[in-house]
mmCIF file with all atom_site columns, C-alpha atoms in Angstrom:
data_model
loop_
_atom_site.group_PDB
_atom_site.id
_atom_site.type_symbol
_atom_site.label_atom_id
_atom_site.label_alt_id
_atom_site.label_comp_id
_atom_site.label_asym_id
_atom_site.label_entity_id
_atom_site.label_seq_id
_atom_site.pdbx_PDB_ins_code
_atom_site.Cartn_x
_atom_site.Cartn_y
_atom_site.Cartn_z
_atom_site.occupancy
_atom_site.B_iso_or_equiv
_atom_site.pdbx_formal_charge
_atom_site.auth_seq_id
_atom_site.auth_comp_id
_atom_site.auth_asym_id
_atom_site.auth_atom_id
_atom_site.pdbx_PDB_model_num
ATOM 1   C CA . UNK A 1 1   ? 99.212 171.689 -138.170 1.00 39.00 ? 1   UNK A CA 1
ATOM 2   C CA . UNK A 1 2   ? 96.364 172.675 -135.787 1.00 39.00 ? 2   UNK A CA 1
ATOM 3   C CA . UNK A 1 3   ? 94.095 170.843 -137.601 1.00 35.00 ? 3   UNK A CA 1
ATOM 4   C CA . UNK A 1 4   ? 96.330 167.707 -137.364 1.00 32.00 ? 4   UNK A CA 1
ATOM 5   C CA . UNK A 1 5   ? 96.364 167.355 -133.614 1.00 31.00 ? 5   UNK A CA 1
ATOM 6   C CA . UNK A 1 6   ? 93.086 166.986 -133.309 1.00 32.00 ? 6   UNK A CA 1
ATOM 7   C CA . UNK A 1 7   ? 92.819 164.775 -135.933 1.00 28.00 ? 7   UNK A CA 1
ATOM 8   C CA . UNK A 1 8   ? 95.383 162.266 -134.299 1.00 30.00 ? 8   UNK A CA 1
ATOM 9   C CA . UNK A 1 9   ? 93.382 162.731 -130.694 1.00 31.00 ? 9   UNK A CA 1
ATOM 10  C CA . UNK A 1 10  ? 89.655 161.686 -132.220 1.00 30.00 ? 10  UNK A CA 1
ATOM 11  C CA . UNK A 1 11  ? 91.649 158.493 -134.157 1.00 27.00 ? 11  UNK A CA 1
ATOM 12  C CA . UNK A 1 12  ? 93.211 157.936 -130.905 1.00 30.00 ? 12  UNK A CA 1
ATOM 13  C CA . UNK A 1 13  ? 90.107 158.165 -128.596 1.00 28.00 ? 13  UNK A CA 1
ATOM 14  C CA . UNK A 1 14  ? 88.351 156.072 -130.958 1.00 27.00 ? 14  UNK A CA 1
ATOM 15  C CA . UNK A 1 15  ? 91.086 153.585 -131.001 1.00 30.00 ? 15  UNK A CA 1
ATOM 16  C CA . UNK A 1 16  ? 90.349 153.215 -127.284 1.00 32.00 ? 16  UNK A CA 1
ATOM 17  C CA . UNK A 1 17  ? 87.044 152.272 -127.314 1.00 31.00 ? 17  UNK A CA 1
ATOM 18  C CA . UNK A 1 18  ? 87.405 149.504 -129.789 1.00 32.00 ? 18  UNK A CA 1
ATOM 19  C CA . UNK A 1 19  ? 87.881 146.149 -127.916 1.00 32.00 ? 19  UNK A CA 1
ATOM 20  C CA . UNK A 1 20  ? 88.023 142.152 -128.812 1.00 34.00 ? 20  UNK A CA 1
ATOM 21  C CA . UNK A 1 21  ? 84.924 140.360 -127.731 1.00 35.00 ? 21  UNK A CA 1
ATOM 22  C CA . UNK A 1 22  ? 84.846 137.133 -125.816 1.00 39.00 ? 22  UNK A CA 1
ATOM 23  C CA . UNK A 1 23  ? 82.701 135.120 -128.625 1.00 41.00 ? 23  UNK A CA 1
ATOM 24  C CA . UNK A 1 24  ? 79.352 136.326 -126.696 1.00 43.00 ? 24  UNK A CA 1
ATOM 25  C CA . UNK A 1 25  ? 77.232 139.080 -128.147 1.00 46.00 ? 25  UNK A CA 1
ATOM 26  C CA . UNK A 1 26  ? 78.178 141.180 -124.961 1.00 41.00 ? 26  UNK A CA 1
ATOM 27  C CA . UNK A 1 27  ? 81.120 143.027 -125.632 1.00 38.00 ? 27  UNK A CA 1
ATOM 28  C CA . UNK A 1 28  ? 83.541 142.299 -123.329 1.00 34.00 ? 28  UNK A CA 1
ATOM 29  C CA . UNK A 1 29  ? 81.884 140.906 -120.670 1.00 34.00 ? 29  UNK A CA 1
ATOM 30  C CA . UNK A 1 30  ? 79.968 144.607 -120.434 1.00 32.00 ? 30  UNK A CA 1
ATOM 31  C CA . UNK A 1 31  ? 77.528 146.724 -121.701 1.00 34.00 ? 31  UNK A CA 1
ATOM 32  C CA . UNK A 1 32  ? 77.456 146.567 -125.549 1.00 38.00 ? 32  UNK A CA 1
ATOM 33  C CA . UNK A 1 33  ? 80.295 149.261 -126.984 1.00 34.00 ? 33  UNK A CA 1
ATOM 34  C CA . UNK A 1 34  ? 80.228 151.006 -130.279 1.00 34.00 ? 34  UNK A CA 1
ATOM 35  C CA . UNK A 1 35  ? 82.863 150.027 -132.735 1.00 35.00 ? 35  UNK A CA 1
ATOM 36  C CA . UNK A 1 36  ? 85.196 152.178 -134.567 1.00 33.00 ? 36  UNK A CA 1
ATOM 37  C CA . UNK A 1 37  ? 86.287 149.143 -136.826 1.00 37.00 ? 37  UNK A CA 1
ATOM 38  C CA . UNK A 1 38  ? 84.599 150.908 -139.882 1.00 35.00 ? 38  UNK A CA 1
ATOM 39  C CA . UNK A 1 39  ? 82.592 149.163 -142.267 1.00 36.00 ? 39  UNK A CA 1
ATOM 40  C CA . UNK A 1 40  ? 80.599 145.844 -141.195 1.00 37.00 ? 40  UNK A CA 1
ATOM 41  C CA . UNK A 1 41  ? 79.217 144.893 -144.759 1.00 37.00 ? 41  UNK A CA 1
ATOM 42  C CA . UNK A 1 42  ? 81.358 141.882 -146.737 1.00 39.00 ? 42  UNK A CA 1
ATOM 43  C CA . UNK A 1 43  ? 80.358 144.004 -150.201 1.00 38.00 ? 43  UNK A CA 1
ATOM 44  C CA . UNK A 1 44  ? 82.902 147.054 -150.777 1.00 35.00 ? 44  UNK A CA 1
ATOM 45  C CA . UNK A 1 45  ? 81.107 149.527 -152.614 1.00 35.00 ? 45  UNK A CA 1
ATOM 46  C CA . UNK A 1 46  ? 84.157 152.287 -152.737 1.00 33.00 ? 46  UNK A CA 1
ATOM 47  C CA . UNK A 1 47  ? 88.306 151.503 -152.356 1.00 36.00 ? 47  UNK A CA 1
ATOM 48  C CA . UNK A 1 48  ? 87.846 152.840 -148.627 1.00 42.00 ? 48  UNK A CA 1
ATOM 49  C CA . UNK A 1 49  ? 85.591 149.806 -147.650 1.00 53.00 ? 49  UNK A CA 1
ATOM 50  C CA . UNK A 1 50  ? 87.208 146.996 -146.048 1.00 64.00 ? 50  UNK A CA 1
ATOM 51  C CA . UNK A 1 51  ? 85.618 142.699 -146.497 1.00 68.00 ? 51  UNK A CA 1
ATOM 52  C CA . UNK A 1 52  ? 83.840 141.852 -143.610 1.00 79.00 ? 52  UNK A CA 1
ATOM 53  C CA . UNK A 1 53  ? 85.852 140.031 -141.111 1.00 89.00 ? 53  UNK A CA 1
ATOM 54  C CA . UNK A 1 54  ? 83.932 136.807 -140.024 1.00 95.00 ? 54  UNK A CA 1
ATOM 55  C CA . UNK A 1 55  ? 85.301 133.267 -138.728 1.00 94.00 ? 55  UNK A CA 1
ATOM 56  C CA . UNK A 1 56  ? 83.423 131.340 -141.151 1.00 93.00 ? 56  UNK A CA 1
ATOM 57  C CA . UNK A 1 57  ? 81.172 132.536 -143.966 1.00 95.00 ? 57  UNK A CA 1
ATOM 58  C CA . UNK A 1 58  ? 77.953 130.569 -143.792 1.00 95.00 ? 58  UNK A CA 1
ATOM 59  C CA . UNK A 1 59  ? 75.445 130.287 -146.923 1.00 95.00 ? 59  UNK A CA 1
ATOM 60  C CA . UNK A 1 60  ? 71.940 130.502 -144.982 1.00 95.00 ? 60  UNK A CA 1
ATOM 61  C CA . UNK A 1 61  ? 69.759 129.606 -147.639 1.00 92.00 ? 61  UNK A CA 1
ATOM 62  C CA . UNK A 1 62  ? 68.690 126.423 -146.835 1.00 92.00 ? 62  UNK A CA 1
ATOM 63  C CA . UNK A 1 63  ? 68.731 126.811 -142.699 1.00 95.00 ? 63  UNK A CA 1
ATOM 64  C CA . UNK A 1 64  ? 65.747 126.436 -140.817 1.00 96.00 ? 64  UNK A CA 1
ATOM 65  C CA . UNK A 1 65  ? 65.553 129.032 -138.508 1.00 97.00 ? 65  UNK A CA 1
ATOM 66  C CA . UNK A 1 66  ? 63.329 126.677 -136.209 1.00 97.00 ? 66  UNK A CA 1
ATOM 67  C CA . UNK A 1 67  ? 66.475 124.709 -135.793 1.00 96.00 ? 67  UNK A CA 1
ATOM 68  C CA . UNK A 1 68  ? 68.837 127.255 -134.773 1.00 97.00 ? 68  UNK A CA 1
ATOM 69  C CA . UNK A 1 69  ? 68.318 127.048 -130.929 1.00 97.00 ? 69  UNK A CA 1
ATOM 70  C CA . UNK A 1 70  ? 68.298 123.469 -129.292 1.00 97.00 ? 70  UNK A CA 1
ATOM 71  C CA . UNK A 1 71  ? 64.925 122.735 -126.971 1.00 96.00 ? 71  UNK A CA 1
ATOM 72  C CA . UNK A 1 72  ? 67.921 123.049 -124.390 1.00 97.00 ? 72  UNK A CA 1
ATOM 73  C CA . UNK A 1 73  ? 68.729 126.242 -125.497 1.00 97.00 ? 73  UNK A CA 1
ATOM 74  C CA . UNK A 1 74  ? 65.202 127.498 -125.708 1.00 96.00 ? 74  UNK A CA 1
ATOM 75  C CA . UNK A 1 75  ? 64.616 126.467 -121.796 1.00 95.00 ? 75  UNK A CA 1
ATOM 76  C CA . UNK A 1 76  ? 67.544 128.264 -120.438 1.00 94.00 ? 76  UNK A CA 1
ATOM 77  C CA . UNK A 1 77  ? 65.864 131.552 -122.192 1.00 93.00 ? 77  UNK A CA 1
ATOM 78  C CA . UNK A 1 78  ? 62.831 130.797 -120.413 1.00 93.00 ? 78  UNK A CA 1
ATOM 79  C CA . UNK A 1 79  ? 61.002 129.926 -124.316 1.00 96.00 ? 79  UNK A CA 1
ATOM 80  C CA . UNK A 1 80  ? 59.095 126.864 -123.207 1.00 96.00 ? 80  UNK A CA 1
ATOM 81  C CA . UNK A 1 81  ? 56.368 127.300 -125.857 1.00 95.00 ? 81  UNK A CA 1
ATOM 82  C CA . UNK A 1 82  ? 57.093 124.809 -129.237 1.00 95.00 ? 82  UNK A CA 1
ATOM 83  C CA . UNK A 1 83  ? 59.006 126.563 -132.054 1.00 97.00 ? 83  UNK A CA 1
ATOM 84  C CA . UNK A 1 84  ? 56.382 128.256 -134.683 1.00 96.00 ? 84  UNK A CA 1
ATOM 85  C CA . UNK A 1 85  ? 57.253 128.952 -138.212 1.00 95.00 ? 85  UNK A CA 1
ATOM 86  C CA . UNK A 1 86  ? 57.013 132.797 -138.755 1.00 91.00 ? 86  UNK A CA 1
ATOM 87  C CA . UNK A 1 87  ? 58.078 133.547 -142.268 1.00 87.00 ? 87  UNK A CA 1
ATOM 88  C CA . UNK A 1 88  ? 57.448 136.715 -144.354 1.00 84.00 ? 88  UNK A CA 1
ATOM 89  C CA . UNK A 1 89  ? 58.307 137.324 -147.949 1.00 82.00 ? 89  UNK A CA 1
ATOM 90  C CA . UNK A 1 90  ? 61.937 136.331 -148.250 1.00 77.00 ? 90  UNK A CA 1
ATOM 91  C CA . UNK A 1 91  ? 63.129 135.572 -145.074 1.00 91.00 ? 91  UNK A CA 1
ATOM 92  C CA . UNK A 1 92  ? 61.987 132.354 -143.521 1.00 96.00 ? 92  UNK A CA 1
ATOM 93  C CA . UNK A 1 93  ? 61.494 132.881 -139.536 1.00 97.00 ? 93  UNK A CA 1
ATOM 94  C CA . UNK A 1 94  ? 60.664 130.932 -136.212 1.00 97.00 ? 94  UNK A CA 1
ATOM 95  C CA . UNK A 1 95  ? 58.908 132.204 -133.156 1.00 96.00 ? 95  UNK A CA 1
ATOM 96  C CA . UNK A 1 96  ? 59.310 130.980 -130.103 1.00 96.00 ? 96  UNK A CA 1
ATOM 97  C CA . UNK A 1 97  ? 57.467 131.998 -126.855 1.00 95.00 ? 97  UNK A CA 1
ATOM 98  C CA . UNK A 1 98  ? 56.980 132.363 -122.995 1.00 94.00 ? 98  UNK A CA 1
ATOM 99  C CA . UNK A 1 99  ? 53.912 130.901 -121.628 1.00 93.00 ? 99  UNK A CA 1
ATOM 100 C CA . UNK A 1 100 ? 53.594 133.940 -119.319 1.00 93.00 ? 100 UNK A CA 1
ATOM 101 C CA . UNK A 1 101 ? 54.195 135.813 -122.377 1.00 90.00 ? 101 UNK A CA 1
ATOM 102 C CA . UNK A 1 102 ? 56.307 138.164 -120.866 1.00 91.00 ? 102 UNK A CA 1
ATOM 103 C CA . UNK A 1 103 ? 58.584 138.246 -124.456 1.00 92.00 ? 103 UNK A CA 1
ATOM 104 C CA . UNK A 1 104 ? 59.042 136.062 -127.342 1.00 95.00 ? 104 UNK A CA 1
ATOM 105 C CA . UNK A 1 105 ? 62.264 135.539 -129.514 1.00 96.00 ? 105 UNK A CA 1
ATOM 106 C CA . UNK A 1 106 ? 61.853 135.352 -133.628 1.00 96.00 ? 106 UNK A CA 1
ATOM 107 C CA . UNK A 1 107 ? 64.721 134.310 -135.371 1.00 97.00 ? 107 UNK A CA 1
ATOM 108 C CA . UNK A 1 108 ? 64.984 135.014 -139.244 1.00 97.00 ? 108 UNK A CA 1
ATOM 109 C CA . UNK A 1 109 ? 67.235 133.810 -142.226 1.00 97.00 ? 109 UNK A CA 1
ATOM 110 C CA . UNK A 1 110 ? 67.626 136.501 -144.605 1.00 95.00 ? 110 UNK A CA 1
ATOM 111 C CA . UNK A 1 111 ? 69.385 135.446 -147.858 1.00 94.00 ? 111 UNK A CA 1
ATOM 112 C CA . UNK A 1 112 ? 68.381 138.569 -149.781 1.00 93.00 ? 112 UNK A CA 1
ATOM 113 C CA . UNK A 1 113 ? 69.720 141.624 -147.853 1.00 93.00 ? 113 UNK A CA 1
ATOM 114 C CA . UNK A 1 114 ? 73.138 142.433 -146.483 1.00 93.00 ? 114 UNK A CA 1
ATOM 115 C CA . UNK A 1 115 ? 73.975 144.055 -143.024 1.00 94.00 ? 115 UNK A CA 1
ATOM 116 C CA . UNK A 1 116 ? 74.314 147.454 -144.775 1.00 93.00 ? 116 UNK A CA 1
ATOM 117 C CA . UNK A 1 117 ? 70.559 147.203 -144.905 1.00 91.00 ? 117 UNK A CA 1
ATOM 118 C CA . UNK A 1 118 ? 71.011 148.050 -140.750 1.00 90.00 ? 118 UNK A CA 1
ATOM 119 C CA . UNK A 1 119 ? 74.140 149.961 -141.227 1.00 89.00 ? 119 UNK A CA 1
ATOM 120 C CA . UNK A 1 120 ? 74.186 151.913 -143.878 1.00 88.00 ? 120 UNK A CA 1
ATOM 121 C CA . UNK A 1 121 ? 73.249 154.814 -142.746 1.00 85.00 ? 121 UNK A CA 1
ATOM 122 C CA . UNK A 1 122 ? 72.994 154.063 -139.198 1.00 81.00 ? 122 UNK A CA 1
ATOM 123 C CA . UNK A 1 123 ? 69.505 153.778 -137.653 1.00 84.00 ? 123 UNK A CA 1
ATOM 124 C CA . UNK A 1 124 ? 68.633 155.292 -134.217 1.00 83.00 ? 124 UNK A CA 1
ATOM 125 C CA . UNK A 1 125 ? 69.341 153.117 -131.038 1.00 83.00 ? 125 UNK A CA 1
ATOM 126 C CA . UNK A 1 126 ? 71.987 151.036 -133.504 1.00 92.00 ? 126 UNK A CA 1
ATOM 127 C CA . UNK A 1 127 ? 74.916 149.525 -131.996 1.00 94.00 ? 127 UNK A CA 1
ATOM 128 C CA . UNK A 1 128 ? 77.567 147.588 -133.712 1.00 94.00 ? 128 UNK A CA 1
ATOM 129 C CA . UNK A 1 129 ? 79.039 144.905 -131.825 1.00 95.00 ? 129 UNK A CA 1
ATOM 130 C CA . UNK A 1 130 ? 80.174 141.740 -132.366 1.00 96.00 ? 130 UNK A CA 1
ATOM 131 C CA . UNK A 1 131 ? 79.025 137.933 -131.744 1.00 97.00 ? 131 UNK A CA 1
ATOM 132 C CA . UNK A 1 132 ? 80.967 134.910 -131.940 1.00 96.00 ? 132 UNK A CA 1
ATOM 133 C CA . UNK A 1 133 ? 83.718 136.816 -134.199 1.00 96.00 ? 133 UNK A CA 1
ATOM 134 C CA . UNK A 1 134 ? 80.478 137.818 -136.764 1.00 97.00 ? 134 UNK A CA 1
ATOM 135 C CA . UNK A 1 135 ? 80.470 142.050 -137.057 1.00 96.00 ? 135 UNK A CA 1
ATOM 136 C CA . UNK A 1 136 ? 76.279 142.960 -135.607 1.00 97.00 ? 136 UNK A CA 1
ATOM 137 C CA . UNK A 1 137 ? 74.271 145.844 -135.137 1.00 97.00 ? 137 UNK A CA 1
ATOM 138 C CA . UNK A 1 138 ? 72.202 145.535 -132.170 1.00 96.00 ? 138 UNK A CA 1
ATOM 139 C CA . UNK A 1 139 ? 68.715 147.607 -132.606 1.00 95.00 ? 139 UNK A CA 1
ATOM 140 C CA . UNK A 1 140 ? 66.516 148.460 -129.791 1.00 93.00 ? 140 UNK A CA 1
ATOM 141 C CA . UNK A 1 141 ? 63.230 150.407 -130.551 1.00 90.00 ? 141 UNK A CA 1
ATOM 142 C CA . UNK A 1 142 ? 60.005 151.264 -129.595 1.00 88.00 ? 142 UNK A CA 1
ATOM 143 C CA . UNK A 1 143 ? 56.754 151.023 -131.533 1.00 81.00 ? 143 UNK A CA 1
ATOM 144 C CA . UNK A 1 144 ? 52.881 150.798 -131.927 1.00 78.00 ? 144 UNK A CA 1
ATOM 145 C CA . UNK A 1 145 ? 53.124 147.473 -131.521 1.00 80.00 ? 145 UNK A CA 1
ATOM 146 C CA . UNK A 1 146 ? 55.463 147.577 -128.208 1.00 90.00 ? 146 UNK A CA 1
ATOM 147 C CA . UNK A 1 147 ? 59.227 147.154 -127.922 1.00 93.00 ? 147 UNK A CA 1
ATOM 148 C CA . UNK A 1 148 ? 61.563 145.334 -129.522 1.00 93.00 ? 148 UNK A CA 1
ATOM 149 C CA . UNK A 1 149 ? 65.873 144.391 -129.607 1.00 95.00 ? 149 UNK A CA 1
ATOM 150 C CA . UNK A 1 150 ? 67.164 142.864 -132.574 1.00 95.00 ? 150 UNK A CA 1
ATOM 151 C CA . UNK A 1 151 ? 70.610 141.451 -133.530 1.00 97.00 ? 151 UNK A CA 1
ATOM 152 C CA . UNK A 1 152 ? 71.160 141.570 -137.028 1.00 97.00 ? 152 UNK A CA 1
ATOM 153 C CA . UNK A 1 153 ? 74.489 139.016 -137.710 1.00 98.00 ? 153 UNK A CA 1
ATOM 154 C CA . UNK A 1 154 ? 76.373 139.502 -141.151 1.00 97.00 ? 154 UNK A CA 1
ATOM 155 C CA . UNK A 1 155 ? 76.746 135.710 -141.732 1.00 97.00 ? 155 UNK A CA 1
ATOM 156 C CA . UNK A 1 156 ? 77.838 136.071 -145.365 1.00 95.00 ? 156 UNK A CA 1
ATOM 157 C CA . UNK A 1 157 ? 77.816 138.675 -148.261 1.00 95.00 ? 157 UNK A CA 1
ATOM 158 C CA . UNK A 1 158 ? 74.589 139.272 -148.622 1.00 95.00 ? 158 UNK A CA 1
ATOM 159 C CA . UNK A 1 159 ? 73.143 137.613 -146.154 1.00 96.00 ? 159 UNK A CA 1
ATOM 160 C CA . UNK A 1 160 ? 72.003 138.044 -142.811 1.00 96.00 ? 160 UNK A CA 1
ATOM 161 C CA . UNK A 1 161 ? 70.306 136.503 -139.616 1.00 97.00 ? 161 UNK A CA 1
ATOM 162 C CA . UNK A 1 162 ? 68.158 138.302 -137.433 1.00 97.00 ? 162 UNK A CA 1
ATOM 163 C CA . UNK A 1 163 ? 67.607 137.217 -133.742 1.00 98.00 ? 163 UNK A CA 1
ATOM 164 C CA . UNK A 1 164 ? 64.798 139.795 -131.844 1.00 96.00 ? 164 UNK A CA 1
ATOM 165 C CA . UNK A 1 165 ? 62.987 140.107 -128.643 1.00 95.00 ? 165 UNK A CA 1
ATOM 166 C CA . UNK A 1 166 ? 59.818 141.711 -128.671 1.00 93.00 ? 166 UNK A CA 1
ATOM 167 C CA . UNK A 1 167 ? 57.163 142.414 -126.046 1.00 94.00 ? 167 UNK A CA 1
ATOM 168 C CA . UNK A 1 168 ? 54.485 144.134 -125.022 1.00 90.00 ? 168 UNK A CA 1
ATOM 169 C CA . UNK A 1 169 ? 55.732 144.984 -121.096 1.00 87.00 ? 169 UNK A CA 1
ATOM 170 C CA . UNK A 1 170 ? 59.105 144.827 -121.259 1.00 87.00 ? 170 UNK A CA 1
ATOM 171 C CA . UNK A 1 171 ? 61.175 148.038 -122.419 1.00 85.00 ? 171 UNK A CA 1
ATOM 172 C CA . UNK A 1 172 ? 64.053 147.492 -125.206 1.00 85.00 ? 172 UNK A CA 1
ATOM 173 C CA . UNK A 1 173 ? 67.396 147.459 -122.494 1.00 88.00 ? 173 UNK A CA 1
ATOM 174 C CA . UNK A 1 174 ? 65.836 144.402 -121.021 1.00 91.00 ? 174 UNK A CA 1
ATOM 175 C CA . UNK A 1 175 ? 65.006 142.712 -124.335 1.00 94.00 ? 175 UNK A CA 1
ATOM 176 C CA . UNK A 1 176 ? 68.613 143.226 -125.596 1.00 94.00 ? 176 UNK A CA 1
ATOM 177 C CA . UNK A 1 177 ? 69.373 141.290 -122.250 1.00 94.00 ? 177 UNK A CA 1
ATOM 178 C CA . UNK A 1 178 ? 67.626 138.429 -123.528 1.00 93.00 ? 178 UNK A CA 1
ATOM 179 C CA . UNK A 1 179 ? 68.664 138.722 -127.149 1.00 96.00 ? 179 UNK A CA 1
ATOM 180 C CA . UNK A 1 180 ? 72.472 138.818 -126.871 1.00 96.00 ? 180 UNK A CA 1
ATOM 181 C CA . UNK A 1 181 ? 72.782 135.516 -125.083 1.00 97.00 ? 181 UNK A CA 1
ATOM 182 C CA . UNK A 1 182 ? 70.228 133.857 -127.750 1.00 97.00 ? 182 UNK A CA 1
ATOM 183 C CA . UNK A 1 183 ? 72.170 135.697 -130.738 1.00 98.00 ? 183 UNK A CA 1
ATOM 184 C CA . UNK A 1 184 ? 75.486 133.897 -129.295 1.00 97.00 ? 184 UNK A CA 1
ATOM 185 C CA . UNK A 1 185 ? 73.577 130.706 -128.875 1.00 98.00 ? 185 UNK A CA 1
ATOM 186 C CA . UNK A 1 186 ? 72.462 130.809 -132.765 1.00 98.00 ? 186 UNK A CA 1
ATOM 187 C CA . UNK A 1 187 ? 76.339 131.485 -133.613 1.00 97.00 ? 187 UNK A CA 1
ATOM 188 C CA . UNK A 1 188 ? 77.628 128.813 -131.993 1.00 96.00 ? 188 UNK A CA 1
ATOM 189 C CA . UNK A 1 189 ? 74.850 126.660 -133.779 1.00 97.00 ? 189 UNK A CA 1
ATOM 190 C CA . UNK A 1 190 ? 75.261 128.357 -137.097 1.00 96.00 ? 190 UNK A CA 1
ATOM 191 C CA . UNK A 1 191 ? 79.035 127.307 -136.891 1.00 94.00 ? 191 UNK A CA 1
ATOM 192 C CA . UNK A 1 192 ? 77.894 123.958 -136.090 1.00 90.00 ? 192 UNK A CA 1
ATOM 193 C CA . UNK A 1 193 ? 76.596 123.595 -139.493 1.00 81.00 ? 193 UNK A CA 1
#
């Protein structure tokens, strides 16, 4: 019976901090929250594992990543440099860019890989979230190359987009700023579709 009690306080404080979202990749309204939802990934691997929850499943083979935020879209993010394809093996990408070059915003279609790539295990500086109704994992990290904040959206079984800021100046808290408004703006365009 000892054990029990604290049993039902953890499941209760971890009810707590589970909250709807708004449709925008900031949790409600705030700072991005962890989830206690369980599983993100549409693939059960074990009778615990629940099917992703999405409002639409969306089959990104064929989508041009280039195409997934309007010229409109790109300006209010301050990307006023043209739209560059940026693929590597697998996952067909976009770049787009700041003419001060302050931070640029890649945006990639990944058909091959699931978000239990991201998820399972965690990875440090994960957060799950969710945008537009689509479970996430927000990543923020820090690297030879300079820092980075990437939004990796489960989309479909199996399949993934990726929307990251990266720069060489500006640290990963501020790039997740910048991404969570552009991963919202590829949802809404995604559901578009």
């Amino acid at each position: 019976m000892r054990r029990v009690v604290p049993l039902i306080a953890a499941l209760a404080l971890l009810a707590g901090c589970s909250q709807p979202t708004d449709g925008s990749a900031n949790p409600g309204g705030s700072t991005p929250t962890t989830t206690a939802d369980g599983p993100t990934s549409g693939k059960p691997t074990s009778a615990l594992k629940e099917p992703a929850k999405r409002p639409k499943t969306i089959n990104i083979e064929d989508v041009d990543p280039c195409t997934l935020l309007t010229e409109a879209q790109r300006a209010e993010f301050g990307l006023d440099q043209p739209p560059v394809k940026d693929d590597v093996p697998g996952k067909p990408g976009c770049s787009m860019s700041r003419g001060d070059r302050t931070h640029s915003v890649a945006i990639y279609a990944n058909s091959t890989e699931g978000i239990e790539t991201y998820t399972e295990p965690s990875r440090p500086g994960s957060t799950t979230l969710q945008v537009g109704g689509f479970p996430a994992v927000m990543i923020e990290a820090k690297n030879a190359l300079g820092f980075a904040c990437a939004i990796h959206l489960d989309v479909s079984d199996g399949q993934l987009v990726t929307v990251q800021s990266h720069s060489l100046d500006v640290d990963p808290q501020a790039l997740c700023q910048v991404v969570q408004p552009a991963a919202g703006a590829v949802v809404t365009n995604l559901m578009s579709k």
